Coordinates of C-alpha atoms in Angstrom, one line a residue:
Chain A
X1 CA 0.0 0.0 0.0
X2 CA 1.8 3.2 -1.4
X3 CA -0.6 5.9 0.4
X4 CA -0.2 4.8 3.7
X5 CA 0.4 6.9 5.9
X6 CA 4.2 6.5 7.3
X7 CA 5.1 8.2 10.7
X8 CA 8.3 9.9 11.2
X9 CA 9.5 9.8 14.5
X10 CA 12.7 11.3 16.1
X11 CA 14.5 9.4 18.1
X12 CA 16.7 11.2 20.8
X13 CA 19.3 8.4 22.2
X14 CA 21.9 8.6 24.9
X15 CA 25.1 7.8 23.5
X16 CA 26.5 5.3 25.9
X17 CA 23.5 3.2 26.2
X18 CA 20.4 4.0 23.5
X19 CA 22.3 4.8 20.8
X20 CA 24.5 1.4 21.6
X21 CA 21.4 -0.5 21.8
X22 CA 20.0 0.6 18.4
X23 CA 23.7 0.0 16.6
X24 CA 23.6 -3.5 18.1
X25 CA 20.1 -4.0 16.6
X26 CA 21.5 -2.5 13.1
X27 CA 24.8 -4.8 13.4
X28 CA 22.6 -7.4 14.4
X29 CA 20.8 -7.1 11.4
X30 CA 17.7 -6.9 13.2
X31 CA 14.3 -5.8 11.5
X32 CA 12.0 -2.5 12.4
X33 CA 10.6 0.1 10.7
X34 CA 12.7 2.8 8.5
X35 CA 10.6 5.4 10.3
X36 CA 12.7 6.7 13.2
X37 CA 15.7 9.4 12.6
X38 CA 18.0 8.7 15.2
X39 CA 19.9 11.7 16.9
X40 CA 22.7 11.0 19.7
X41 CA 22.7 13.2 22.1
X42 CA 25.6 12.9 25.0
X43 CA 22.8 11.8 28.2
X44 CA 18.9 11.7 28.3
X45 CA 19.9 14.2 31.2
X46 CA 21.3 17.1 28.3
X47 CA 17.8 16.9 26.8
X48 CA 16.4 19.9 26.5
X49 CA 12.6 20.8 26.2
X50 CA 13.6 22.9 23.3
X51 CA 14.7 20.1 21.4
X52 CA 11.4 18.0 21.2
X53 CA 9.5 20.9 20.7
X54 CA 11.6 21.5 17.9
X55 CA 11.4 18.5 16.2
X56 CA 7.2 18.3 16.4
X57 CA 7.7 22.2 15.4
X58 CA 9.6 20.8 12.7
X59 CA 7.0 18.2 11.8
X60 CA 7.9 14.8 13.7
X61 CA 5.0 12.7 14.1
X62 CA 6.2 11.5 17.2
X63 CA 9.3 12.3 19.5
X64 CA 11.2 9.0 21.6
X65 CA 13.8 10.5 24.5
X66 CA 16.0 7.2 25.3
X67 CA 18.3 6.8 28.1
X68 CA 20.7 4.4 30.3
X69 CA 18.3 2.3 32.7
X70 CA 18.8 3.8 36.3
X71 CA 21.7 3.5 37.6
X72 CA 23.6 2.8 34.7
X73 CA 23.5 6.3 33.5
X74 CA 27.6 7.0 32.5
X75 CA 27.0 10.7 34.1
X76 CA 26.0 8.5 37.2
X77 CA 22.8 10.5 37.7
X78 CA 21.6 12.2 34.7
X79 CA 18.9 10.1 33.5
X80 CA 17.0 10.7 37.0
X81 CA 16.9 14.5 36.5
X82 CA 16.0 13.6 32.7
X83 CA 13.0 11.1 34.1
X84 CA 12.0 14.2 36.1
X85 CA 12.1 17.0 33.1
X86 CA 10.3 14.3 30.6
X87 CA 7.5 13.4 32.8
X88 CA 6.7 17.3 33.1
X89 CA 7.1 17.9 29.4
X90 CA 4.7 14.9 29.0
X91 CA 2.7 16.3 31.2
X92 CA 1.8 19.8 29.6
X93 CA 2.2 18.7 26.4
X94 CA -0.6 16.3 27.0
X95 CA -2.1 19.4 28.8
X96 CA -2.2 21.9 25.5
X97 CA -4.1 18.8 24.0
X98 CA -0.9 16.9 22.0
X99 CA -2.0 13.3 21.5
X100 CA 0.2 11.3 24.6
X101 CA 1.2 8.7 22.0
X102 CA 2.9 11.0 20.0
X103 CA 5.4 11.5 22.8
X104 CA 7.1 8.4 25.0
X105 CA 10.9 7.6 26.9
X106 CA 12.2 4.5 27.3
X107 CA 15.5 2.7 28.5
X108 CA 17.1 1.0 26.5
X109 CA 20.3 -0.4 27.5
X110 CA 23.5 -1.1 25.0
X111 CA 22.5 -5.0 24.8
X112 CA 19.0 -4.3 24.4
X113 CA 18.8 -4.3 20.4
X114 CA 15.8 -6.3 21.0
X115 CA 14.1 -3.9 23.2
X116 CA 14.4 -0.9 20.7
X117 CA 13.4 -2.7 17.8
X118 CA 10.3 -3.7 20.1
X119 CA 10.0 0.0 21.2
X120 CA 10.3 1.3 17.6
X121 CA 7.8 -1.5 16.5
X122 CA 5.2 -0.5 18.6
X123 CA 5.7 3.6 18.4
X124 CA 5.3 3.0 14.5
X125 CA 1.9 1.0 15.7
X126 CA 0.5 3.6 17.7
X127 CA 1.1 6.4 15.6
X128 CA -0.7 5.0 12.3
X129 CA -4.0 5.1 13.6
X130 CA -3.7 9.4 15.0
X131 CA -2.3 10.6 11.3
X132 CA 0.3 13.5 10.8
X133 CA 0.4 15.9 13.7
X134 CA -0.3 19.0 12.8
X135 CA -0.5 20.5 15.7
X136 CA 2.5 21.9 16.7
X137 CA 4.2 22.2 12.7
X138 CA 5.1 25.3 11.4
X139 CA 2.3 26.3 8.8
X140 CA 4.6 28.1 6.8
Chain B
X1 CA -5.5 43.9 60.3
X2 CA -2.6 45.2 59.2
X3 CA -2.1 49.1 60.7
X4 CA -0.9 51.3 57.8
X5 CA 0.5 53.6 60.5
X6 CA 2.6 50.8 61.9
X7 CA 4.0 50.0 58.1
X8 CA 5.0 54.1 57.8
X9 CA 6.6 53.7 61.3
X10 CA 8.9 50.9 60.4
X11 CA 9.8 52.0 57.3
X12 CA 10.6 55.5 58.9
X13 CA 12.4 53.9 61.7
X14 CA 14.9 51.7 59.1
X15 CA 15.3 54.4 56.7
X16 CA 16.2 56.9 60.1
X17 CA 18.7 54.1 61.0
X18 CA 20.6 54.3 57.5
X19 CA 21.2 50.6 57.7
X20 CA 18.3 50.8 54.5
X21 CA 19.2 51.5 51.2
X22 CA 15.9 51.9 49.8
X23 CA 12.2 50.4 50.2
X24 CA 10.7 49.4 47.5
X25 CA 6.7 49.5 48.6
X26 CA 3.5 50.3 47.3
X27 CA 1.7 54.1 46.8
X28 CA -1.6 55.8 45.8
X29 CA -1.6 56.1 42.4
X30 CA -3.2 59.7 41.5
X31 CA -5.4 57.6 39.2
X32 CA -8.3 56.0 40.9
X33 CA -8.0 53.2 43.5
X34 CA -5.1 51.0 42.1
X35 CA -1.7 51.4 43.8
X36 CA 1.3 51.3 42.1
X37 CA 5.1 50.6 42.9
X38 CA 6.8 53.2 44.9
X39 CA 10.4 53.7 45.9
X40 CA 10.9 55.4 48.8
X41 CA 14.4 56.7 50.0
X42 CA 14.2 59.7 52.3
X43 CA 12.4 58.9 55.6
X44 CA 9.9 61.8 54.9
X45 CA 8.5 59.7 52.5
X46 CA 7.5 56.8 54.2
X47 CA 4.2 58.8 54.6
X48 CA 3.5 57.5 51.0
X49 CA 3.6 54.0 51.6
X50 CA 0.5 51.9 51.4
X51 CA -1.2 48.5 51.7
X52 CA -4.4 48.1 50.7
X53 CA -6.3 45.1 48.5
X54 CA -5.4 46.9 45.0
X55 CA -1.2 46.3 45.9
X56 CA -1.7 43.5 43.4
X57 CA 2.0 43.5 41.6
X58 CA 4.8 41.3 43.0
X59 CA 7.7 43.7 43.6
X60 CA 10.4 41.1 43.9
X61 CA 11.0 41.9 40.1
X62 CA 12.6 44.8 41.5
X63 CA 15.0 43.0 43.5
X64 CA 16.0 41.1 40.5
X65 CA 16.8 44.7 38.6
X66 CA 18.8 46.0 41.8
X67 CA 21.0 43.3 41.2
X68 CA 22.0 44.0 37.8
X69 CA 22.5 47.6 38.7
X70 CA 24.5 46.8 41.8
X71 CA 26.6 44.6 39.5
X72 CA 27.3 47.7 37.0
X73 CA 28.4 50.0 39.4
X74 CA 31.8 50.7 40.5
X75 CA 31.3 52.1 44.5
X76 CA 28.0 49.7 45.1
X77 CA 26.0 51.0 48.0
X78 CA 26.0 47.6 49.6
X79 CA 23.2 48.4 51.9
X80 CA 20.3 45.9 51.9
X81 CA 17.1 46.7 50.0
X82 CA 13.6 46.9 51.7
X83 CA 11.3 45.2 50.3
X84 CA 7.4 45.2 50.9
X85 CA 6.0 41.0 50.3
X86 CA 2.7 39.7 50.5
X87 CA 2.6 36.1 51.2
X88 CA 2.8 35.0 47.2
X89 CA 5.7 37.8 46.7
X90 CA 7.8 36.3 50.0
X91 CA 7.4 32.7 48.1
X92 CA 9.2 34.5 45.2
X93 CA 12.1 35.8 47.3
X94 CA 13.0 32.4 49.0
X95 CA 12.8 31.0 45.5
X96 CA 15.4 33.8 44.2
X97 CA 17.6 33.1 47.4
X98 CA 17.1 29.1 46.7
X99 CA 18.7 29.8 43.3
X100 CA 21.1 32.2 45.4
X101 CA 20.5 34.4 42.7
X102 CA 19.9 37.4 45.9
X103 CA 22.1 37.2 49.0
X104 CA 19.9 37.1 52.6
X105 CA 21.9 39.9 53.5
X106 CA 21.5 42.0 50.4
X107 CA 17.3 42.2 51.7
X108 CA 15.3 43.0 54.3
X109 CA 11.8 42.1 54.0
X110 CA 8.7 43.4 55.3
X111 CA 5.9 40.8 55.3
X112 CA 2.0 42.0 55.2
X113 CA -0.7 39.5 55.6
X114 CA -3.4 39.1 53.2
X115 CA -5.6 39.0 56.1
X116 CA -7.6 36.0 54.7
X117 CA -8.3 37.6 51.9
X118 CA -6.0 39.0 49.0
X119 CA -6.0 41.3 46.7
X120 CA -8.3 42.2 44.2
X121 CA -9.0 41.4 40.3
X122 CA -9.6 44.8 38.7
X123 CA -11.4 43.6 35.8
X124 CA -13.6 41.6 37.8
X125 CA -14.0 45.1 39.9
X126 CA -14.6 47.3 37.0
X127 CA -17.7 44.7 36.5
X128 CA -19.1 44.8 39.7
X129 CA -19.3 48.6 39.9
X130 CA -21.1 48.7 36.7
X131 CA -19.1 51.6 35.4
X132 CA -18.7 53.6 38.9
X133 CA -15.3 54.4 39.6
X134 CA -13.5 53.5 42.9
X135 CA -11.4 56.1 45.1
X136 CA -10.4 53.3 47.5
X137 CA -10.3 49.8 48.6
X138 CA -9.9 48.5 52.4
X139 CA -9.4 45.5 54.1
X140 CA -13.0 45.1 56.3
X141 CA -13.6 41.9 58.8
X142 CA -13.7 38.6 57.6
X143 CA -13.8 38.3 53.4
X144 CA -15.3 41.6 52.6
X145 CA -14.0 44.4 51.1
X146 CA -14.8 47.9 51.5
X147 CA -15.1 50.4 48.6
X148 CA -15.4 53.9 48.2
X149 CA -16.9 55.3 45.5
X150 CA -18.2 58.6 45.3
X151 CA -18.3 59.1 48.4
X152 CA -20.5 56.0 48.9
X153 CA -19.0 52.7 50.7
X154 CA -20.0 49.9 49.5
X155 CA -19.0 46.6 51.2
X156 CA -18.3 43.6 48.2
X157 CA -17.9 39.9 49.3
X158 CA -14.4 39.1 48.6
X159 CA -14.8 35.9 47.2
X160 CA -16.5 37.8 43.8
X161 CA -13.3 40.1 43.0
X162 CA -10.6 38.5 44.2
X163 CA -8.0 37.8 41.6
X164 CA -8.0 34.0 40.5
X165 CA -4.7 33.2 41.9
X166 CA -5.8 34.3 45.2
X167 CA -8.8 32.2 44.6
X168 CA -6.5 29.5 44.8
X169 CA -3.7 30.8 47.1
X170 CA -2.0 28.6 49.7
X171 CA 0.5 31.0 51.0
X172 CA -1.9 34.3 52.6
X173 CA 1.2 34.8 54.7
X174 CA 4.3 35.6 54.4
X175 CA 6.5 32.6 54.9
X176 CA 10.2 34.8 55.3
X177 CA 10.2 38.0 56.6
X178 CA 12.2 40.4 59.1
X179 CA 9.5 42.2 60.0
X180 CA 5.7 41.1 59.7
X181 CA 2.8 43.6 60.3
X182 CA -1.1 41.8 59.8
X183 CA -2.0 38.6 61.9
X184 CA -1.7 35.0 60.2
X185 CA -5.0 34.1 59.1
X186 CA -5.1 30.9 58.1
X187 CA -7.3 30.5 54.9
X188 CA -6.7 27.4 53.1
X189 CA -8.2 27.3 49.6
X190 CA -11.0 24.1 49.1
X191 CA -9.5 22.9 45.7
X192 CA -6.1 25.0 45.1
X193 CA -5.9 23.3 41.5
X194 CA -9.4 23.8 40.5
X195 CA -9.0 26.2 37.5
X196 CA -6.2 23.4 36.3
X197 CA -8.5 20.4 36.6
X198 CA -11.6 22.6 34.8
X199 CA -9.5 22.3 32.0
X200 CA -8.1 18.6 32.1
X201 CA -11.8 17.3 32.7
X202 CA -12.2 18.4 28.5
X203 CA -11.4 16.5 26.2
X204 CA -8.3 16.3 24.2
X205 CA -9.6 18.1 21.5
X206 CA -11.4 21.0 23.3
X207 CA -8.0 21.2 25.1
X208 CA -6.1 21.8 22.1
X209 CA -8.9 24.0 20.9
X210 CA -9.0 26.2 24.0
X211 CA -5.1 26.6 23.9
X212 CA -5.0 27.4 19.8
X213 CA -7.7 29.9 20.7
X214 CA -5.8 31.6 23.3
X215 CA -2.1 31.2 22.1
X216 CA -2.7 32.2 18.3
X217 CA -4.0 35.9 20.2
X218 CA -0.2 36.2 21.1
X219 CA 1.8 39.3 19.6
X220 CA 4.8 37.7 21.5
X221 CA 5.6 41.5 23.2
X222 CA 7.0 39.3 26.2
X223 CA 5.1 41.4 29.0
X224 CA 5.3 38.1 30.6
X225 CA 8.7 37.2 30.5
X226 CA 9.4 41.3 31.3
X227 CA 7.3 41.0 34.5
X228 CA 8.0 37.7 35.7
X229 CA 11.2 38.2 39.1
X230 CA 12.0 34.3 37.3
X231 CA 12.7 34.9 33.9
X232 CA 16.0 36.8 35.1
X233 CA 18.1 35.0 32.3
X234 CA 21.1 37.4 30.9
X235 CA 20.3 36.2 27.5
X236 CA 16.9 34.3 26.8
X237 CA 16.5 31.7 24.4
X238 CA 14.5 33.9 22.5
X239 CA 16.5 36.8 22.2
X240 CA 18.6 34.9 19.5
X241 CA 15.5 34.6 16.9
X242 CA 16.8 38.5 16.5
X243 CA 20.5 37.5 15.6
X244 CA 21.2 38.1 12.1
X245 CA 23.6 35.5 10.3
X246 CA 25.6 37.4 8.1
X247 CA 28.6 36.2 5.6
X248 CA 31.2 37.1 8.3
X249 CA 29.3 35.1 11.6
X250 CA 31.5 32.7 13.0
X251 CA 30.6 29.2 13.2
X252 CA 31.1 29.5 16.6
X253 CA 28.7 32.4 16.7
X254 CA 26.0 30.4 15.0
X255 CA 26.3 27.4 17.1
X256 CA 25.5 29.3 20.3
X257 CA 23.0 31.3 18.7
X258 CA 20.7 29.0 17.6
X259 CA 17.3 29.9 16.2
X260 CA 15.0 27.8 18.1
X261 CA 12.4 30.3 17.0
X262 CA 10.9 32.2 14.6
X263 CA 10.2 35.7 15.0
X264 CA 6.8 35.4 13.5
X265 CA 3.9 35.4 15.6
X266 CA 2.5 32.7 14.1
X267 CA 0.8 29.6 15.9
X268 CA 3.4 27.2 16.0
X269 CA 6.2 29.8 17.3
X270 CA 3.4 31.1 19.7
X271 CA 3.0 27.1 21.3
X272 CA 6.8 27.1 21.3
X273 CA 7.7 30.2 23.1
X274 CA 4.9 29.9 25.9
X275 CA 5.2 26.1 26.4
X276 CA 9.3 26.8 26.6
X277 CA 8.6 29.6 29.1
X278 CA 6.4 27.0 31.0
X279 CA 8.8 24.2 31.6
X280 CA 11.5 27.1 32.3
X281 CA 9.3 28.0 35.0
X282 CA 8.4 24.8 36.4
X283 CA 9.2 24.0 40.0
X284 CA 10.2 28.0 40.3
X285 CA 6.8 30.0 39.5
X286 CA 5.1 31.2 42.9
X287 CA 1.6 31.7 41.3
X288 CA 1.7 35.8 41.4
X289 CA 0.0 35.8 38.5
X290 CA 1.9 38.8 37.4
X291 CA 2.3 37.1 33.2
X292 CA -1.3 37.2 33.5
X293 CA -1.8 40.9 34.6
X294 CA 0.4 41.9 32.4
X295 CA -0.8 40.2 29.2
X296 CA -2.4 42.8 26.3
X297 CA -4.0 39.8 25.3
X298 CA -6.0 38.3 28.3
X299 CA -3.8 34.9 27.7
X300 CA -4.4 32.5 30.6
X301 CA -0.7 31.9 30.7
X302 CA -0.5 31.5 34.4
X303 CA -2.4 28.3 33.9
X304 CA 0.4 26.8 31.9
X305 CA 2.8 27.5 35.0
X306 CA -0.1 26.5 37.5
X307 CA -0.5 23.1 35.9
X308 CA 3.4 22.2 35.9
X309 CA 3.0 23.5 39.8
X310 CA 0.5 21.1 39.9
X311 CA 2.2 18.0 38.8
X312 CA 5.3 19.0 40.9
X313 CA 3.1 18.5 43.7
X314 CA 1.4 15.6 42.5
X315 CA 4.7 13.5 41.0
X316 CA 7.4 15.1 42.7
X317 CA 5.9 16.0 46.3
X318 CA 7.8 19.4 45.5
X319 CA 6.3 22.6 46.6
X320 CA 7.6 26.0 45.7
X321 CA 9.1 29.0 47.8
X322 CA 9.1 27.7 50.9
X323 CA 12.3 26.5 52.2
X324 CA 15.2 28.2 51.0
X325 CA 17.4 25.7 51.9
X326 CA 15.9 23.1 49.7
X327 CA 17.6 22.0 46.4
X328 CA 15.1 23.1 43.4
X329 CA 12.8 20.8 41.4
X330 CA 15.5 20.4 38.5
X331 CA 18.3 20.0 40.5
X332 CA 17.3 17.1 42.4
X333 CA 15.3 13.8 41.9
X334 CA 14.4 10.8 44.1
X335 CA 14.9 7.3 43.4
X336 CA 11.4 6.1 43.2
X337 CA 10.4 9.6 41.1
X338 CA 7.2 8.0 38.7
X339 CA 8.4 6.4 35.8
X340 CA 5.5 4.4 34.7
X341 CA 5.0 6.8 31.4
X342 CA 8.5 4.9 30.3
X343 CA 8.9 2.0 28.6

């Protein structure tokens, strides 16, 4: 089917863990959807709001924040003040009426290629059905 | 009740002892019944210091400008500042010595109870009077207000023009002060959320309907961000969207100056900017509901910043401006923070 509709999602990735994970599942030569445009960023814990908001202002369908599991964060802490920042972006931007789907974190550790091919599956999934957000992309 | 004479007293006794650089207080203004910022310096003066339910703006701004003037000058008058707090206002001050962004020292802070009440919406005012203009506004017993207008007093049910925020105020007190005038009446709000749950009981799509209504009315003048004593930044994210690139910018240059946004007032830049401002303020803003005040537009803003407050309290156990000694929202995190939203 050539008109289906085909999320785009960006994928924000720690480097020491997320970003591991998802270059084990490519390595790997595991299988998931060409939809997600990974972006490393140094820790979950360096994300700022600014940067999700840009990429749904820029037109994502859906934004993914990834991080160490807690505890394994290589900045020792930085995913716990990330888990506390992301649960209040969630929070408002399901607020201002943003679908909740559209915006999810997960850990995904470096030997979980399985896990983020799992995550990516399902994201894809759960986007289909709510179309292209418009909401928050620049018009012009 | 708070005795006006005993406020002009202590302000004339600190500014006498020279230990007082300057109060920064409330006055008549020579237009109608709202007050309006006054700085008073000579003891004389002190005369023209009010309190009265019209004080509505938070002052503390003022403290965050004394700082970068103090920082500009080459002989600083190191004296500390007076400063005149209601109970939302003093939440703002331990939040600006929390970030230790103000010294103790560099203020000394004169605390007036709300006396169970607050101060007053004047929109909500200008209604009630049907047109009749107001000379004056006192404190009377328990939630009532007393007007005078023409010559007529009128006694008004607080309750029906206090400002929202003091609707939902938790904090009628000052909680840090050197000097307190007023007694503590204790006056804790039913449902301190409510105009915050009004709004999540729509429906996603009303939601998103009510904010594109409101936010697409913004002219992005940043009255908000002018007003707020938080937004103290040096250089706000926003400032850069006025950075031109030209054929001699350094990469450097461009790298730190990002454009994160547009200058355009359009509805996506409009989300961007108030939402960023939002999350900025989370687990700082002290409710003053000055971004409101101030707003040409009549945008709800301070909901965005009441709903973040909310969800601090509800995920996070956190509440704002009232222990100093406390590390901020951002800067700290428990183990067993929520993380069922992950994956």
């Amino acid at each position: 089917m050539a008109d289906e509709f085909e999320p785009k999602i960006v994928a924000f990735l720690c480097k020491w863990c997320s970003s591991a994970g998802s270059d084990l599942a490519g390595v790997s030569r595991m299988q998931y959807p060409p939809n997600v445009i990974p972006i490393t960023v140094m820790c979950s814990g360096s994300m700022s709001p600014l940067y999700i908001l840009s990429a749904f202002k820029k037109g994502a369908d859906g934004v993914l924040v990834s991080g160490c599991h807690p505890g394994d964060c290589h900045y020792i802490k930085g995913n716990f003040y990330a888990r506390r920042r992301i649960a209040l972006v969630k929070k408002l931007l399901e607020f201002i009426g943003l679908e909740p789907q559209r915006f999810q974190m997960s850990w995904v550790s470096a030997a979980e290629g399985t896990k983020y091919t799992q995550i990516i599956k399902d994201f894809v999934e759960e986007l289909k059905p709510i179309g292209p957000q418009t909401k928050l992309r620049r018009s012009s | 009740m708070v005795n006006l004479e005993d406020l002009k007293k202590e302000a004339k006794r600190i500014l006498e002892e020279g230990k007082i650089k300057y109060i920064i207080g409330y006055e008549r203004s020579p237009n109608g019944m709202m007050s309006m910022p006054a700085f008073i310096k000579n003891p004389e003066d002190a005369e023209r210091l009010t309190w009265d339910p019209s004080c509505v703006y938070n002052l503390t701004r003022f403290l965050v400008d004394e700082k970068r003037r103090k920082a500009k000058e080459k002989k600083p008058d190191t004296r500390p500042v007076a400063i005149v707090v209601k109970g939302c206002d003093s939440r703002a001050v331990v939040v600006l010595l929390q970030e230790k962004f103000i010294n103790r020292e560099d203020v000394y802070i004169l605390g007036v109870s709300c006396e169970g009440a607050g101060v007053v919406d004047e929109k909500k005012l200008t209604e009630k009077l049907k047109g009749k203009k107001a000379d004056k506004i006192e404190f009377s017993e328990k939630d009532h207000f007393l007007i005078t207008s023409d010559g007529e007093k009128i006694k008004i049910p607080a309750q029906e023009i206090l400002a929202e925020r003091c609707l939902e105020c938790r904090a009628n007190f000052p909680v840090i002060y050197d000097e307190v005038l007023g007694e503590k009446v204790e006056r804790r709000p039913e449902d301190p959320f409510k105009s915050i749950e009004r709004i999540e009981s729509l429906s996603k799509e009303e939601r998103w309907a009510f904010w594109k209504e409101q936010l697409d009315k913004c002219i992005r003048c940043y009255a908000c961000r002018s007003v707020c004593p938080m937004c103290y930044c040096d250089e706000c994210v926003v400032d850069t969207i006025s950075f031109a690139v030209a054929a001699d910018t350094t990469a450097e240059e461009k790298a730190q100056k990002i454009k994160w946004i547009e200058r355009s007032p359009d509805s996506s830049e409009n989300f961007v900017y108030h939402l960023v401002r939002a999350i900025h303020l989370a687990g700082r803003c002290i409710d003053c509901g000055e971004c409101e005040r101030a707003c040409p537009l009549d945008i709800p803003v301070r909901l965005l910043n009441k709903k973040l407050e909310k969800e601090a309290k509800e995920l996070f156990d956190y509440e704002v401006g009232f222990d100093p000694e406390k590390p901020s929202l951002a800067s700290s995190f428990k183990d067993d923070d929520p993380e069922d939203f992950i994956r």
